[in-house]
Amino acid sequence: MWGGRFEGGPSAIMREINASIPFDKVLWQQDIAASRAHVTMLGAQGIVSGEDTATILDGLGKVAAEYEANGVPEDWDLEDIHMTTENRLAELIGPAAGRLHTARSRNDQVATDFRLWVRDAIDQADAGLAALQKALVTQAGIHADSIMPGFTHLQTAQPVTLGHHLMAYYEMVARDRSRFADARVRLNKCPLGSAALAGTGFPIDRVMTAETLGFDSPTDNSLDAVSDRDFALDYLMAAAQCSLHLSRLAEEFIIWASQPFGFVRMPDTLSTGSSIMPQKKNPDAAELVRGHAGRIVGCLTALMVTMKGLPLAYSKDMQDDKPPVFEAAGLFALSIAAMTGMVADTAYRTDRMHQAAELGYATATDLADWLVTQADIPFREAHHITGAVVKLAEQQGLALDQLPLPDLSLIHI
Ligand code: ARG
C-alpha cells in the first residue's frame, strides 16, 4: 500500500510492532460505513465515476459479508483494518478499488471510525445506566419506608430509609449520564476530509459525509481533527467517574452481605461458592466491579499519558489509543450489568436493617432536637445533655427509650 519509495520490506519486528489489526479489527463495521459514505460522496461530486462508485460500493458490501461470516483476517503485513479492507476490496473488484482512497488518509479515516465506535459505546453506556436507574428507583419505591441505619465514618449516625439510600446512587448515575451526553455532543463532528493533516484539493462535500454518518457537522480544523483524541478521553473520564460510583455501590453490597451486617442476601446468580468452605456464598461479582474500577481508571491514565506532549498532527503513538478504550468499555459494560442485576435481585432484609437502626443510639440527634424545640435549650447544651444520656444508656446496656425517667431526670436538673 505504501511501498513505492522502499527498497526493502519491514523486518519481522517492524511488522509486529506496527500491526494494529489484532485489536482494530473490531472497527470493521465503522470502517466499512465510513468508506461507503466517502465513496458515495466522491461519486456525487464527480471525483469518481458513477460506474466505479457502484463497483466499490458493491465490493464493500461483499467484504462486509465476508467479515460477518468469517471474521476479519489478521495479516500483519496489512497493518490495520483500513488496509485490510482496501486490500480485500482490490482482490474482489480489481483496480477500481484504488479510487476509494482518493481525498482521504488513514489519519482522518481512523479518527472517523474511532469516533463512530466511541459514539456507540456512549449510547450503550447510556442505555445500561438508564436500566440501572430504573432498578434503583423501583427498589427505592418498594423500600420508601424501610428504616435502616445511615452511616458516617461507617458508624451508625441517624436512621434513614433504604429508599433514601438507594436514591443517592440514582443521583450519581444521573450525573454520569449527563457527562456521557455532554461528551457525545463534542464527539459528534466528522473528521473526514481532513485527509493526512492539511485537508485535500479535491472538491469534496464534507457536509454530505458528515450527515451520512450521523454527525452533526464536519470538524473545523484539519490538524486538530486528525490528532484529537479528546472524544476517547471524554468517554474514559465519564466511564472512570461512573465506575467509581459503581465500585462504591458494590462495596455497600459487600458490607451489607457480610454476616455481622446481614442486611442483604445477594442473588445466587451473582455470587459464587468456596471450594473448601461449604457454607460460603461470596459476593464475587460486586468485588470484581470494585476491582474493575481500578482497571478502568488505569485505561484512562494510559491514554492520557499516550497523548501527553504529542506535537501536531498525527503520530503513530496514537495507534495505542484503542486498546485502553476497548478494554475499559468491556469492563464498564459488565460492571453496569452486574450492578443492575444486584440492585434488582437482592433480597433486602429490612427486619435486620430496622434492628440495626435501633442500635448505636441512632436517634440521639432527634433527642437533642427535641430538647431544643420542647424545652427551649440551646442546641450546644442539648447536644451535651444528650451525650450524657447516651453515656448513661451505654453504662446500663439500654437503648435510649428504655432508660428510666428518674435516671434521665438526674442528668439535667
Ligand atoms: N492504524 C493507524 C492507527 O490506528 C491508522 C493510521 C495510520 N496512519 C499513518 N500515517 N501511519 O492510528
XYZ file of C-alpha atoms and ligand atoms in Angstrom:
425
model
C 0.000 0.000 0.000
C 2.904 2.355 0.566
C 5.966 0.515 -0.839
C 6.779 2.831 -3.780
C 9.787 4.543 -2.244
C 11.122 1.499 -0.397
C 13.782 -0.966 -1.479
C 13.445 -3.471 1.316
C 10.443 -4.692 3.282
C 9.989 -4.205 7.014
C 11.776 -6.500 9.451
C 9.798 -9.026 11.431
C 9.936 -6.796 14.483
C 8.738 -3.789 12.447
C 5.784 -5.759 11.128
C 4.858 -6.887 14.592
C 5.205 -3.572 16.392
C 3.379 -1.779 13.579
C 0.377 -4.054 13.326
C -2.835 -2.785 14.891
C -5.055 -5.294 13.108
C -5.138 -7.638 16.152
C -7.163 -5.009 18.017
C -8.507 -2.531 15.487
C -10.341 -5.244 13.546
C -13.285 -4.590 15.881
C -13.702 -1.331 13.951
C -14.638 -3.141 10.739
C -18.287 -2.059 10.683
C -17.353 1.587 11.272
C -14.612 1.329 8.635
C -16.998 -0.037 6.010
C -19.679 2.556 6.863
C -17.179 5.434 6.607
C -15.801 4.087 3.307
C -19.319 3.792 1.907
C -20.107 7.370 2.918
C -16.810 8.595 1.464
C -17.091 6.898 -1.927
C -20.761 7.825 -2.279
C -19.709 11.454 -1.793
C -16.805 11.088 -4.273
C -19.328 9.765 -6.806
C -21.826 12.561 -6.139
C -19.071 15.155 -6.596
C -17.915 13.583 -9.869
C -14.470 12.801 -8.391
C -15.019 9.082 -9.018
C -17.205 7.878 -11.928
C -20.670 6.533 -11.272
C -19.618 3.121 -12.508
C -16.566 2.875 -10.229
C -18.595 4.183 -7.301
C -21.164 1.438 -7.806
C -18.435 -1.209 -8.166
C -16.712 -0.035 -4.986
C -19.967 0.065 -3.005
C -20.854 -3.415 -4.187
C -17.366 -4.664 -3.304
C -17.519 -3.113 0.174
C -20.781 -4.998 0.709
C -19.013 -8.229 -0.177
C -16.084 -7.509 2.139
C -18.530 -6.753 4.956
C -20.388 -10.006 4.303
C -17.094 -11.921 4.482
C -16.132 -10.258 7.756
C -19.565 -11.006 9.144
C -19.361 -14.662 8.166
C -15.701 -15.491 8.821
C -14.276 -12.710 10.940
C -11.556 -10.265 9.880
C -8.308 -11.913 8.741
C -5.222 -10.865 10.702
C -2.339 -10.248 8.314
C 0.362 -8.115 9.950
C 1.654 -7.035 6.547
C -1.613 -5.185 6.032
C -1.101 -3.353 9.350
C -4.623 -2.302 10.188
C -8.325 -2.628 9.430
C -8.164 0.141 6.822
C -5.510 -1.546 4.678
C -7.007 -4.987 5.259
C -10.340 -3.822 3.874
C -8.837 -1.947 0.929
C -6.644 -4.927 0.070
C -9.570 -7.344 0.094
C -11.613 -4.882 -1.959
C -8.851 -4.826 -4.592
C -8.772 -8.632 -4.664
C -12.528 -8.695 -5.236
C -13.102 -5.819 -7.693
C -9.675 -5.042 -9.189
C -8.159 -1.618 -9.945
C -11.312 0.419 -9.216
C -10.582 -0.253 -5.522
C -7.614 2.105 -5.802
C -10.009 5.054 -6.228
C -11.587 4.647 -2.789
C -8.674 6.326 -1.025
C -8.921 9.499 -3.152
C -9.060 12.624 -0.925
C -8.618 10.513 2.195
C -5.841 9.391 4.522
C -5.822 6.700 7.151
C -5.438 9.561 9.601
C -8.891 11.030 9.009
C -10.218 7.545 8.381
C -9.172 6.148 11.770
C -10.290 9.309 13.562
C -13.722 8.877 11.958
C -14.005 5.130 12.609
C -12.962 5.539 16.220
C -15.427 8.370 16.816
C -18.211 6.181 15.440
C -17.164 3.337 17.734
C -16.946 5.523 20.833
C -20.319 7.084 19.960
C -21.878 3.602 20.037
C -20.116 2.892 23.326
C -21.599 6.092 24.777
C -25.078 5.110 23.595
C -24.693 1.633 25.105
C -23.455 3.074 28.388
C -26.430 5.418 28.493
C -28.906 2.578 27.879
C -27.237 0.459 30.560
C -27.243 3.313 33.056
C -30.910 4.055 32.339
C -31.672 0.407 33.227
C -29.634 0.726 36.428
C -31.570 3.866 37.382
C -34.811 2.017 36.757
C -33.724 -0.823 39.046
C -32.696 1.695 41.721
C -35.911 3.681 41.581
C -38.015 0.501 41.619
C -36.341 -0.803 44.776
C -36.374 2.667 46.315
C -40.147 2.790 45.742
C -40.646 -0.602 47.390
C -38.448 0.450 50.308
C -39.523 4.069 50.731
C -40.433 3.295 54.366
C -37.848 0.607 55.181
C -35.799 2.021 58.019
C -32.075 1.376 58.092
C -29.166 2.959 59.891
C -27.473 5.746 57.987
C -23.721 5.885 58.493
C -20.930 8.400 58.625
C -17.422 7.001 59.125
C -19.274 3.661 58.806
C -20.535 4.357 62.342
C -24.270 4.459 62.969
C -25.306 8.078 62.530
C -29.029 8.631 62.046
C -31.895 6.499 60.776
C -32.615 6.794 57.057
C -34.658 4.639 54.720
C -33.323 2.131 52.233
C -35.184 4.072 49.541
C -33.367 7.264 50.506
C -30.038 5.415 50.422
C -30.613 3.791 47.007
C -31.762 7.086 45.501
C -28.364 8.579 46.337
C -26.953 6.249 43.677
C -29.717 7.261 41.287
C -28.394 10.812 41.557
C -24.805 9.718 40.880
C -25.915 7.810 37.799
C -27.920 10.824 36.605
C -24.723 12.902 36.717
C -22.845 10.129 34.906
C -25.439 10.074 32.137
C -25.183 13.839 31.757
C -21.395 13.519 31.422
C -21.816 10.958 28.632
C -24.432 13.128 26.909
C -22.073 16.080 27.099
C -19.181 14.020 25.688
C -21.406 12.866 22.818
C -22.143 16.439 21.737
C -18.431 17.286 21.493
C -17.636 13.963 19.793
C -20.256 14.227 17.097
C -18.252 16.007 14.396
C -16.834 14.283 11.339
C -13.063 14.375 10.642
C -13.417 13.046 7.055
C -11.881 15.461 4.550
C -9.046 16.410 6.903
C -7.009 13.813 4.983
C -3.481 13.332 6.347
C -3.411 16.695 8.132
C -3.846 19.545 5.645
C -7.186 18.751 4.027
C -7.413 17.973 0.321
C -7.509 19.824 -3.012
C -10.363 17.647 -4.305
C -13.790 19.340 -4.369
C -15.267 17.114 -1.672
C -18.553 17.647 0.184
C -17.809 17.292 3.890
C -21.352 18.071 4.971
C -22.599 15.138 2.929
C -20.258 12.580 4.532
C -20.894 14.035 7.997
C -24.667 13.738 7.549
C -24.493 10.240 6.111
C -22.624 9.044 9.184
C -24.976 10.781 11.614
C -22.550 13.512 12.666
C -23.864 16.992 13.430
C -21.240 18.705 11.262
C -17.706 18.313 9.906
C -14.803 19.141 12.238
C -13.417 22.658 11.853
C -9.625 22.322 11.804
C -7.935 19.509 9.902
C -4.754 19.466 12.037
C -6.837 19.156 15.168
C -9.260 16.645 13.672
C -6.603 14.033 12.831
C -4.754 14.380 16.125
C -7.629 14.899 18.544
C -8.476 12.030 20.860
C -10.373 14.149 23.383
C -13.522 12.240 22.477
C -11.893 8.997 23.658
C -10.614 10.674 26.818
C -14.029 12.243 27.464
C -15.535 8.771 27.226
C -12.904 7.264 29.532
C -13.255 10.091 32.050
C -17.024 9.648 32.204
C -16.608 5.861 32.429
C -13.940 6.165 35.129
C -16.080 8.535 37.176
C -19.093 6.259 36.813
C -17.017 3.188 37.680
C -16.092 4.899 40.957
C -19.809 5.172 41.724
C -20.391 1.549 40.763
C -17.497 0.455 42.975
C -18.979 2.351 45.943
C -22.349 0.666 45.407
C -20.578 -2.688 45.056
C -18.759 -2.045 48.318
C -22.055 -1.328 50.105
C -23.453 -4.668 48.961
C -20.263 -6.441 50.060
C -20.575 -4.912 53.536
C -24.326 -5.465 53.732
C -23.948 -9.123 52.722
C -21.328 -9.928 55.377
C -22.815 -11.940 58.249
C -22.357 -9.349 61.044
C -24.430 -6.906 58.969
C -26.765 -9.342 57.224
C -28.697 -6.510 55.562
C -28.988 -8.358 52.251
C -28.988 -11.789 50.761
C -27.254 -11.473 47.404
C -28.799 -13.261 44.455
C -27.308 -16.725 43.803
C -26.949 -15.662 40.172
C -24.327 -13.065 41.107
C -22.486 -14.989 43.830
C -20.053 -17.874 43.966
C -19.228 -20.615 46.445
C -15.984 -21.706 48.061
C -14.162 -24.884 47.031
C -13.335 -25.699 50.669
C -15.915 -23.960 52.892
C -19.350 -25.360 52.056
C -21.256 -22.606 53.840
C -19.684 -19.749 51.855
C -21.516 -17.520 49.436
C -19.119 -14.907 48.160
C -20.021 -11.568 46.566
C -17.544 -12.052 43.708
C -19.458 -10.011 41.140
C -19.520 -6.999 43.466
C -15.846 -7.463 44.302
C -14.990 -7.578 40.605
C -16.979 -4.406 39.928
C -14.946 -2.815 42.733
C -11.773 -4.164 41.117
C -12.726 -3.225 37.553
C -12.995 0.420 38.591
C -9.247 0.341 39.192
C -8.605 -1.077 35.748
C -10.883 1.480 34.070
C -9.050 4.315 35.813
C -5.843 2.650 34.575
C -7.125 2.758 30.979
C -7.859 6.474 31.345
C -4.373 7.048 32.717
C -2.843 5.038 29.858
C -4.457 7.160 27.154
C -3.766 10.446 28.932
C -0.090 9.557 29.146
C -0.043 8.439 25.492
C -1.439 11.795 24.352
C 0.688 13.932 26.627
C 3.239 16.028 24.753
C 2.419 14.815 21.218
C 3.101 17.513 18.627
C 0.638 18.129 15.797
C -0.537 16.358 13.826
C -0.869 12.556 13.799
C 1.858 10.439 15.445
C 1.921 6.688 15.498
C 1.744 6.699 19.301
C -1.925 7.423 18.714
C -2.465 3.918 17.397
C -2.200 2.909 21.069
C -5.411 4.843 21.759
C -7.655 1.893 21.029
C -6.701 -0.939 23.431
C -7.423 1.053 26.612
C -10.750 2.291 25.270
C -11.828 -1.180 24.149
C -10.719 -2.719 27.440
C -12.446 -0.088 29.550
C -15.664 -0.336 27.527
C -15.838 -4.097 28.055
C -15.192 -3.875 31.792
C -17.598 -0.977 32.137
C -20.495 -2.691 30.345
C -20.064 -5.765 32.568
C -19.927 -3.628 35.703
C -23.161 -1.792 34.847
C -24.966 -5.048 34.052
C -23.733 -6.739 37.251
C -24.826 -3.852 39.481
C -28.215 -3.609 37.757
C -28.835 -7.308 38.436
C -27.640 -6.926 42.016
C -29.910 -3.981 42.802
C -32.921 -5.682 41.213
C -32.490 -9.248 42.528
C -31.006 -8.828 46.004
C -33.200 -9.810 48.939
C -33.208 -6.751 51.221
C -33.518 -7.937 54.861
C -35.438 -4.957 56.149
C -36.013 -6.608 59.552
C -32.247 -6.732 60.108
C -31.827 -3.177 58.890
C -34.556 -1.995 61.268
C -32.941 -3.817 64.212
C -29.578 -2.294 63.378
C -31.125 1.173 63.233
C -32.185 0.713 66.851
C -28.610 0.044 67.903
C -25.897 2.659 68.174
C -28.215 5.397 69.541
C -29.167 6.468 66.037
C -31.912 8.769 67.354
C -29.654 10.754 69.679
C -29.743 13.763 67.340
C -33.533 13.681 67.414
C -33.458 13.724 71.228
C -31.163 16.782 71.138
C -33.502 18.458 68.624
C -36.472 17.623 70.865
C -34.797 19.346 73.833
C -34.310 22.420 71.666
C -37.896 22.605 70.438
C -39.723 21.374 73.563
C -37.523 22.760 76.353
C -36.033 25.769 74.559
C -32.497 24.643 75.387
C -29.699 25.975 73.133
C -28.572 23.247 70.721
C -24.973 23.065 72.042
C -26.306 22.413 75.543
C -28.905 19.948 74.240
C -26.075 18.149 72.443
C -24.116 17.945 75.694
C -27.095 16.662 77.695
C -27.873 14.037 75.067
C -24.248 12.917 75.123
C -24.601 12.298 78.850
C -27.846 10.386 78.239
C -26.079 8.157 75.707
C -23.232 7.571 78.166
C -25.694 6.518 80.870
C -27.587 4.248 78.452
C -24.306 2.662 77.406
C -23.328 2.044 81.071
C -26.688 0.420 81.744
C -26.684 -1.513 78.471
C -30.015 0.028 77.447
C -31.470 1.759 74.424
C -32.390 5.444 74.796
C -36.108 4.733 75.013
C -35.513 2.117 77.732
C -33.825 4.499 80.201
C -35.982 5.018 83.322
C -37.305 8.564 83.638
C -35.849 9.124 87.172
C -32.359 8.334 85.832
C -32.941 10.689 82.899
C -34.090 13.484 85.175
C -30.865 13.325 87.180
C -28.860 14.293 84.112
C -30.348 17.737 83.727
C -31.794 19.458 86.733
N -3.532 2.097 12.302
C -3.370 3.506 12.422
C -3.987 3.967 13.766
O -4.687 3.216 14.357
C -4.037 4.191 11.310
C -3.431 5.481 10.923
C -2.078 5.279 10.344
N -1.585 6.441 9.707
C -0.320 6.567 9.353
N 0.041 7.632 8.794
N 0.558 5.631 9.582
O -3.717 5.042 14.242
